């Protein structure tokens, strides 16, 4: 197996104990741990360069602006954007999708128009569209899943027709691990003149991502799921789409001129960054991207495929355990959802915590998907570049222990 275990030394938190046991952190789909390189970059910013960006003519303000804009250049390069202006800093994936819903959807949708989603979406890629549909009279329509937890591309022709104006779908499911049919969905959207919006919250951190190759119109992701801090994320958009999009938030920094009764907008990307941005967080985001680039996203992906394969094989040894998601690691990432007999996932997570194992339990902000799976909740182990096979072994031993404790026959 590709050994990235030396990287663990960069993550101070991985040394801690929980209930007297070494922490086994298997919740990176919720948020990732931070390497010292990211912590140091943010600390250095606050200690030595803290000033507001884009306004001051003094040295520190220029330094802060350069650090902030440098982070934008890094993030843009990381996803192969054509230019840094195609990257708008947001609070995260959720606010990035809302920006498109309110900035593009609100102004382009009419009664009878449709927004096509899939049934495996996170609430962040459902609720903003429902809100905008309610105002515009548009309707939501959904691509179903196959029995083996993939988006049913055979249904694309039925769902994505000329009424559809927006196709919004996740690049990788936070529950199933399923990698979305990016090329097919983008092509189908284009064929009917719809825009495509990718919820890449789980894709960008775990899979090499080239926005120009994917060919979508918008793509959203969060720094905290890719070794960076909370409070910042990015919306990438094609320049022409950004030009035809209205700002969803108004305020300082985003204007060219303000008159008493009207205003004009600043150029990209500032048009979409109202108010003081999350400067230190963007600096941390840039450092996170540097870190991932130094490791190499191909290696991150390879490592995750290997550890996910190992986890799926070991979980298959446990009687009464059901995994929800594709088995082929070519089609999935490292979020592994499961249930164990009729033990409630919350109880399971509490038992695992006694062994130092951190997994998430619940509906994972994907209630429509839970209904498709016909379960109220699942437990989810999710992996990242710092996880090692020995941690899967601890998880598996703790699951056996849970079976014993709950008297599962
Ligand atoms: N989409 C997916 C697929 C996610 O996994 C998440 C985070 N769980 C989000 C959207 C929302 O991301 P954030 O909370 O960082 O805005």
Coordinates of C-alpha atoms and ligand atoms in Angstrom, one line a residue:
X1 CA 0.0 0.0 0.0
X2 CA 1.2 3.5 -0.8
X3 CA 2.7 4.6 2.5
X4 CA 1.8 8.2 3.5
X5 CA 2.2 7.5 7.2
X6 CA 5.1 9.9 7.5
X7 CA 2.6 12.8 6.9
X8 CA 0.9 12.1 10.2
X9 CA 3.7 13.9 12.0
X10 CA 2.4 17.1 10.3
X11 CA -0.9 16.8 12.1
X12 CA -0.5 17.6 15.8
X13 CA -4.1 16.5 16.7
X14 CA -3.4 12.9 15.5
X15 CA -1.2 12.4 18.6
X16 CA -4.0 13.0 21.1
X17 CA -5.9 10.3 23.0
X18 CA -9.6 9.8 23.5
X19 CA -10.8 7.8 26.5
X20 CA -7.2 6.8 27.1
X21 CA -6.9 5.3 23.5
X22 CA -5.0 6.8 20.5
X23 CA -7.4 8.9 18.4
X24 CA -8.6 7.1 15.2
X25 CA -10.0 10.0 13.2
X26 CA -12.4 8.6 10.6
X27 CA -14.6 11.6 10.0
X28 CA -12.8 13.6 7.3
X29 CA -15.9 13.8 5.1
X30 CA -17.3 16.1 7.9
X31 CA -14.1 18.0 8.3
X32 CA -10.4 17.3 8.0
X33 CA -7.6 17.8 10.4
X34 CA -5.0 20.6 9.8
X35 CA -1.3 20.2 9.3
X36 CA 1.1 22.6 11.0
X37 CA 1.8 24.2 7.7
X38 CA -1.8 25.5 7.6
X39 CA -1.8 26.5 11.3
X40 CA 1.5 28.3 10.9
X41 CA 0.4 30.2 7.8
X42 CA -2.6 31.6 9.6
X43 CA -0.7 32.4 12.8
X44 CA 2.0 34.2 10.8
X45 CA -0.7 36.2 9.0
X46 CA -2.2 37.4 12.3
X47 CA 1.1 38.0 14.0
X48 CA 2.9 39.8 11.2
X49 CA 0.6 41.0 8.4
X50 CA -2.9 41.5 9.7
X51 CA -4.7 44.3 7.9
X52 CA -7.8 44.7 5.8
X53 CA -7.4 43.9 2.1
X54 CA -7.8 45.9 -1.0
X55 CA -8.1 49.3 0.6
X56 CA -5.0 50.5 2.4
X57 CA -2.0 52.2 0.7
X58 CA 0.3 51.2 3.6
X59 CA 2.7 48.3 3.6
X60 CA 0.8 45.8 5.8
X61 CA -2.4 46.3 3.9
X62 CA -0.5 45.5 0.7
X63 CA 1.0 42.5 2.3
X64 CA -2.4 41.2 3.4
X65 CA -3.8 41.8 0.0
X66 CA -1.0 40.0 -1.6
X67 CA -1.4 37.0 0.8
X68 CA -5.1 36.9 0.1
X69 CA -4.8 37.2 -3.7
X70 CA -1.9 34.8 -3.6
X71 CA -4.3 32.2 -2.0
X72 CA -6.8 32.8 -4.8
X73 CA -4.1 32.2 -7.4
X74 CA -3.1 28.9 -5.6
X75 CA -6.7 27.7 -5.4
X76 CA -7.3 28.6 -9.1
X77 CA -4.2 26.7 -10.2
X78 CA -5.2 23.7 -8.0
X79 CA -8.3 23.2 -10.0
X80 CA -6.8 24.4 -13.3
X81 CA -9.0 27.4 -13.6
X82 CA -8.3 29.6 -16.7
X83 CA -7.7 32.6 -14.4
X84 CA -7.7 33.6 -10.7
X85 CA -10.7 35.8 -11.3
X86 CA -12.8 32.7 -11.9
X87 CA -12.4 31.8 -8.2
X88 CA -14.6 33.6 -5.8
X89 CA -14.0 33.1 -2.1
X90 CA -17.1 32.1 -0.2
X91 CA -17.8 30.8 3.3
X92 CA -17.9 27.3 2.0
X93 CA -19.7 25.0 -0.4
X94 CA -23.1 25.9 1.1
X95 CA -22.7 29.6 0.5
X96 CA -21.2 29.0 -2.9
X97 CA -24.2 27.0 -4.1
X98 CA -26.5 29.7 -2.5
X99 CA -24.6 32.3 -4.5
X100 CA -25.4 30.6 -7.7
X101 CA -29.0 29.8 -6.8
X102 CA -29.7 33.4 -5.8
X103 CA -27.3 35.1 -8.3
X104 CA -28.1 33.0 -11.4
X105 CA -31.2 30.9 -10.7
X106 CA -33.3 33.7 -9.3
X107 CA -32.7 35.8 -12.4
X108 CA -33.0 33.1 -15.1
X109 CA -35.7 30.7 -13.9
X110 CA -39.4 31.1 -14.9
X111 CA -42.5 29.2 -13.9
X112 CA -42.4 25.7 -15.4
X113 CA -38.6 25.6 -15.7
X114 CA -36.8 22.7 -14.0
X115 CA -33.8 22.2 -11.8
X116 CA -32.4 18.7 -12.1
X117 CA -30.7 17.2 -9.1
X118 CA -29.9 13.6 -8.0
X119 CA -31.4 11.8 -5.0
X120 CA -28.0 11.5 -3.4
X121 CA -27.5 15.2 -2.9
X122 CA -26.5 16.9 0.4
X123 CA -29.1 19.3 1.7
X124 CA -26.7 22.1 0.6
X125 CA -27.5 21.1 -3.0
X126 CA -31.2 20.7 -2.5
X127 CA -32.5 23.4 -0.1
X128 CA -31.1 26.5 -2.0
X129 CA -32.8 25.3 -5.1
X130 CA -36.1 24.7 -3.3
X131 CA -35.9 28.3 -2.0
X132 CA -35.3 29.7 -5.4
X133 CA -37.9 27.4 -7.0
X134 CA -40.5 28.7 -4.6
X135 CA -39.8 32.3 -5.7
X136 CA -39.5 31.7 -9.4
X137 CA -42.2 29.0 -9.9
X138 CA -39.5 26.5 -11.1
X139 CA -39.7 22.8 -10.1
X140 CA -37.2 20.3 -8.9
X141 CA -36.7 17.0 -10.7
X142 CA -34.4 14.2 -9.6
X143 CA -32.1 11.6 -11.3
X144 CA -32.6 8.3 -9.4
X145 CA -29.9 5.9 -8.3
X146 CA -29.3 2.3 -9.5
X147 CA -29.4 -0.7 -7.1
X148 CA -25.6 -0.5 -6.8
X149 CA -25.7 3.1 -5.5
X150 CA -24.7 4.9 -8.7
X151 CA -26.5 7.7 -10.4
X152 CA -28.7 6.1 -13.1
X153 CA -27.3 7.6 -16.3
X154 CA -29.9 5.6 -18.2
X155 CA -32.5 8.0 -16.8
X156 CA -30.7 11.2 -17.9
X157 CA -32.8 11.3 -21.2
X158 CA -36.0 11.1 -19.2
X159 CA -35.1 13.7 -16.5
X160 CA -32.9 16.3 -18.3
X161 CA -35.2 17.6 -21.0
X162 CA -35.7 21.1 -22.6
X163 CA -37.5 22.3 -19.4
X164 CA -34.4 21.9 -17.4
X165 CA -32.3 25.1 -16.9
X166 CA -30.0 24.0 -14.2
X167 CA -28.4 20.6 -13.6
X168 CA -26.8 20.5 -10.1
X169 CA -25.2 17.4 -8.7
X170 CA -22.4 16.2 -6.4
X171 CA -19.1 15.2 -7.7
X172 CA -18.8 12.7 -4.9
X173 CA -21.4 11.7 -2.4
X174 CA -20.6 12.3 1.2
X175 CA -22.7 9.3 2.2
X176 CA -22.2 6.7 -0.5
X177 CA -18.8 7.7 -1.7
X178 CA -20.2 7.5 -5.2
X179 CA -18.4 9.6 -7.8
X180 CA -21.0 11.4 -9.9
X181 CA -21.3 10.9 -13.7
X182 CA -19.6 14.2 -14.3
X183 CA -19.1 14.0 -18.1
X184 CA -22.6 12.6 -18.8
X185 CA -24.4 15.1 -16.6
X186 CA -22.4 18.1 -18.0
X187 CA -23.0 16.9 -21.6
X188 CA -26.7 16.4 -20.9
X189 CA -27.0 19.8 -19.4
X190 CA -25.3 21.4 -22.3
X191 CA -27.4 19.5 -24.9
X192 CA -30.6 21.2 -23.5
X193 CA -29.0 24.6 -22.9
X194 CA -28.9 24.2 -19.1
X195 CA -26.1 25.2 -16.9
X196 CA -24.3 22.6 -14.7
X197 CA -23.3 23.2 -11.1
X198 CA -21.1 20.7 -9.3
X199 CA -21.1 20.3 -5.6
X200 CA -17.5 19.4 -5.3
X201 CA -17.3 19.5 -1.5
X202 CA -16.1 15.9 -1.5
X203 CA -14.5 15.8 -4.9
X204 CA -11.9 18.5 -4.9
X205 CA -10.3 17.3 -1.6
X206 CA -10.0 13.7 -2.7
X207 CA -9.7 13.5 -6.5
X208 CA -7.6 15.5 -9.0
X209 CA -10.0 18.1 -10.4
X210 CA -9.6 20.0 -13.6
X211 CA -12.5 22.4 -14.1
X212 CA -11.5 23.0 -17.7
X213 CA -11.6 19.3 -18.5
X214 CA -14.9 18.8 -16.7
X215 CA -16.5 21.6 -18.6
X216 CA -19.2 22.5 -16.1
X217 CA -20.3 26.1 -15.5
X218 CA -19.9 26.3 -11.7
X219 CA -18.1 24.2 -9.1
X220 CA -18.3 24.7 -5.3
X221 CA -16.0 23.4 -2.5
X222 CA -14.9 24.0 1.1
X223 CA -11.4 24.6 2.5
X224 CA -12.1 22.7 5.8
X225 CA -12.6 19.5 4.0
X226 CA -9.2 19.7 2.3
X227 CA -6.9 20.4 5.3
X228 CA -7.8 24.1 5.4
X229 CA -9.8 26.1 8.0
X230 CA -13.5 26.5 8.4
X231 CA -15.2 29.7 7.2
X232 CA -13.8 29.8 3.7
X233 CA -14.5 27.9 0.4
X234 CA -14.6 28.7 -3.2
X235 CA -17.0 29.1 -6.1
X236 CA -15.3 28.5 -9.4
X237 CA -17.3 29.8 -12.4
X238 CA -16.8 30.2 -16.1
X239 CA -16.2 33.9 -16.7
X240 CA -19.2 34.3 -19.1
X241 CA -21.5 32.7 -16.5
X242 CA -20.2 34.9 -13.7
X243 CA -20.7 37.9 -16.0
X244 CA -24.4 37.1 -16.4
X245 CA -24.8 36.4 -12.7
X246 CA -26.0 39.0 -10.2
X247 CA -24.4 39.4 -6.8
X248 CA -26.5 37.8 -4.1
X249 CA -25.0 39.9 -1.4
X250 CA -24.3 43.7 -1.6
X251 CA -22.0 45.8 0.5
X252 CA -18.5 47.1 0.6
X253 CA -15.7 45.9 -1.7
X254 CA -18.1 44.6 -4.4
X255 CA -19.0 47.9 -6.1
X256 CA -17.6 50.1 -8.8
X257 CA -19.8 53.1 -7.9
X258 CA -22.7 53.7 -5.5
X259 CA -25.3 56.4 -6.2
X260 CA -28.2 57.1 -3.9
X261 CA -30.6 54.9 -5.9
X262 CA -28.4 52.5 -7.8
X263 CA -24.9 50.9 -8.0
X264 CA -22.6 49.3 -10.4
X265 CA -20.5 46.3 -9.7
X266 CA -16.7 45.8 -9.4
X267 CA -15.0 43.4 -11.8
X268 CA -14.7 39.7 -11.1
X269 CA -14.1 38.2 -8.6
X270 CA -14.8 41.2 -6.3
X271 CA -18.3 41.6 -7.5
X272 CA -19.2 38.5 -5.5
X273 CA -17.2 39.2 -2.4
X274 CA -19.2 41.7 -0.4
X275 CA -17.7 42.9 2.9
X276 CA -14.4 42.0 4.6
X277 CA -13.5 38.5 3.4
X278 CA -12.2 35.7 5.6
X279 CA -8.6 36.8 5.1
X280 CA -6.7 34.6 7.5
X281 CA -8.9 31.6 6.4
X282 CA -8.0 32.2 2.8
X283 CA -4.3 32.3 3.7
X284 CA -4.8 28.9 5.4
X285 CA -6.7 27.6 2.4
X286 CA -3.8 28.6 0.2
X287 CA -1.4 26.7 2.5
X288 CA -3.7 23.7 2.5
X289 CA -3.6 23.7 -1.3
X290 CA 0.2 23.9 -1.3
X291 CA 0.3 20.9 1.1
X292 CA -1.9 18.8 -1.1
X293 CA 0.0 19.8 -4.2
X294 CA 3.3 18.8 -2.6
X295 CA 1.8 15.4 -1.8
X296 CA 0.2 15.2 -5.2
X297 CA -3.5 14.6 -5.8
X298 CA -2.9 11.5 -7.7
X299 CA -1.2 10.0 -4.7
X300 CA -4.0 11.2 -2.4
X301 CA -6.5 9.5 -4.6
X302 CA -4.4 6.3 -4.9
X303 CA -3.9 6.1 -1.2
X304 CA -7.6 6.6 -0.6
X305 CA -8.6 3.9 -3.1
X306 CA -6.2 1.5 -1.3
X307 CA -7.4 2.2 2.2
X308 CA -11.0 2.2 1.1
X309 CA -10.5 -1.2 -0.6
X310 CA -8.9 -2.5 2.6
X311 CA -11.8 -1.1 4.7
X312 CA -14.5 -2.6 2.5
X313 CA -12.8 -6.0 2.6
X314 CA -12.4 -5.9 6.3
X315 CA -16.0 -4.7 6.9
X316 CA -17.2 -7.5 4.8
X317 CA -15.9 -9.9 7.5
X318 CA -18.3 -8.6 10.0
X319 CA -21.7 -10.5 10.1
X320 CA -24.8 -8.3 9.9
X321 CA -22.9 -5.3 8.6
X322 CA -24.4 -3.6 5.5
X323 CA -22.3 -1.1 3.5
X324 CA -24.2 1.5 1.4
X325 CA -22.1 2.5 -1.6
X326 CA -20.4 1.0 -4.7
X327 CA -17.8 -1.7 -4.1
X328 CA -15.6 -0.7 -7.0
X329 CA -13.0 1.9 -5.8
X330 CA -12.8 3.3 -9.3
X331 CA -16.3 4.6 -8.8
X332 CA -16.1 5.8 -5.3
X333 CA -14.2 7.8 -2.7
X334 CA -13.4 7.1 0.9
X335 CA -16.7 7.8 2.6
X336 CA -18.0 4.4 3.8
X337 CA -21.5 4.3 5.2
X338 CA -22.8 1.3 7.0
X339 CA -25.3 -0.1 9.5
X340 CA -24.7 -3.0 11.9
X341 CA -27.7 -5.3 12.6
X342 CA -30.3 -3.2 14.3
X343 CA -27.9 -1.2 16.4
X344 CA -28.8 2.5 16.1
X345 CA -25.9 4.2 14.3
X346 CA -25.7 6.8 17.1
X347 CA -25.3 4.1 19.7
X348 CA -22.7 2.5 17.5
X349 CA -20.7 5.7 17.2
X350 CA -20.8 6.2 21.0
X351 CA -19.4 2.6 21.5
X352 CA -16.7 3.2 18.9
X353 CA -15.8 6.5 20.6
X354 CA -14.9 4.4 23.7
X355 CA -12.1 2.8 21.5
X356 CA -11.0 6.3 20.4
X357 CA -12.6 5.8 17.0
X358 CA -14.4 9.0 15.6
X359 CA -17.1 8.2 13.1
X360 CA -20.2 10.1 12.2
X361 CA -23.7 8.8 12.6
X362 CA -27.0 10.3 11.4
X363 CA -28.6 11.3 8.1
X364 CA -25.4 13.1 7.0
X365 CA -27.5 16.1 5.7
X366 CA -29.0 13.8 3.0
X367 CA -32.5 12.9 4.2
X368 CA -33.9 12.2 0.8
X369 CA -31.1 9.7 0.3
X370 CA -31.8 8.0 3.6
X371 CA -35.4 7.5 2.4
X372 CA -34.1 5.9 -0.8
X373 CA -31.8 3.6 1.3
X374 CA -34.8 3.0 3.6
X375 CA -32.8 3.7 6.8
X376 CA -33.2 6.5 9.3
X377 CA -29.5 6.9 9.6
X378 CA -26.1 5.3 8.9
X379 CA -22.7 5.3 10.6
X380 CA -20.0 6.6 8.3
X381 CA -16.2 6.1 8.4
X382 CA -14.4 8.4 6.0
X383 CA -10.7 8.4 5.1
X384 CA -8.1 10.9 4.1
X385 CA -4.4 11.0 3.3
X386 CA -3.3 10.7 7.0
X387 CA -5.3 7.5 7.7
X388 CA -3.4 4.2 7.9
X389 CA -4.6 0.5 7.6
X390 CA -4.0 0.0 11.3
X391 CA -6.8 2.4 12.0
X392 CA -9.2 0.3 9.9
X393 CA -8.2 -2.6 12.1
X394 CA -9.1 -0.7 15.2
X395 CA -12.4 0.2 13.7
X396 CA -13.1 -3.4 12.8
X397 CA -12.1 -4.7 16.3
X398 CA -14.4 -2.0 17.9
X399 CA -17.3 -3.1 15.6
X400 CA -16.8 -6.7 16.7
X401 CA -16.9 -5.4 20.3
X402 CA -20.1 -3.6 19.6
X403 CA -21.7 -6.8 18.3
X404 CA -20.8 -8.5 21.6
X405 CA -22.0 -5.6 23.8
X406 CA -25.3 -5.4 22.0
X407 CA -25.7 -9.2 22.0
X408 CA -26.0 -9.4 18.2
X409 CA -26.4 -13.2 17.6
Ligands
LIG1 N1 -22.0 19.0 -0.1 C1 -21.4 17.9 0.3 C2 -21.4 16.7 -0.6 C3 -20.8 17.8 1.6 O1 -20.3 16.7 2.0 C4 -20.9 19.0 2.4 C5 -20.4 19.0 3.8 N2 -20.8 17.9 4.6 C6 -21.5 20.2 1.9 C7 -22.0 20.1 0.6 C8 -21.6 21.4 2.7 O2 -20.3 21.9 2.9 P1 -20.1 23.1 3.9 O3 -20.8 22.7 5.2 O4 -18.6 23.2 4.1 O5 -20.7 24.3 3.3

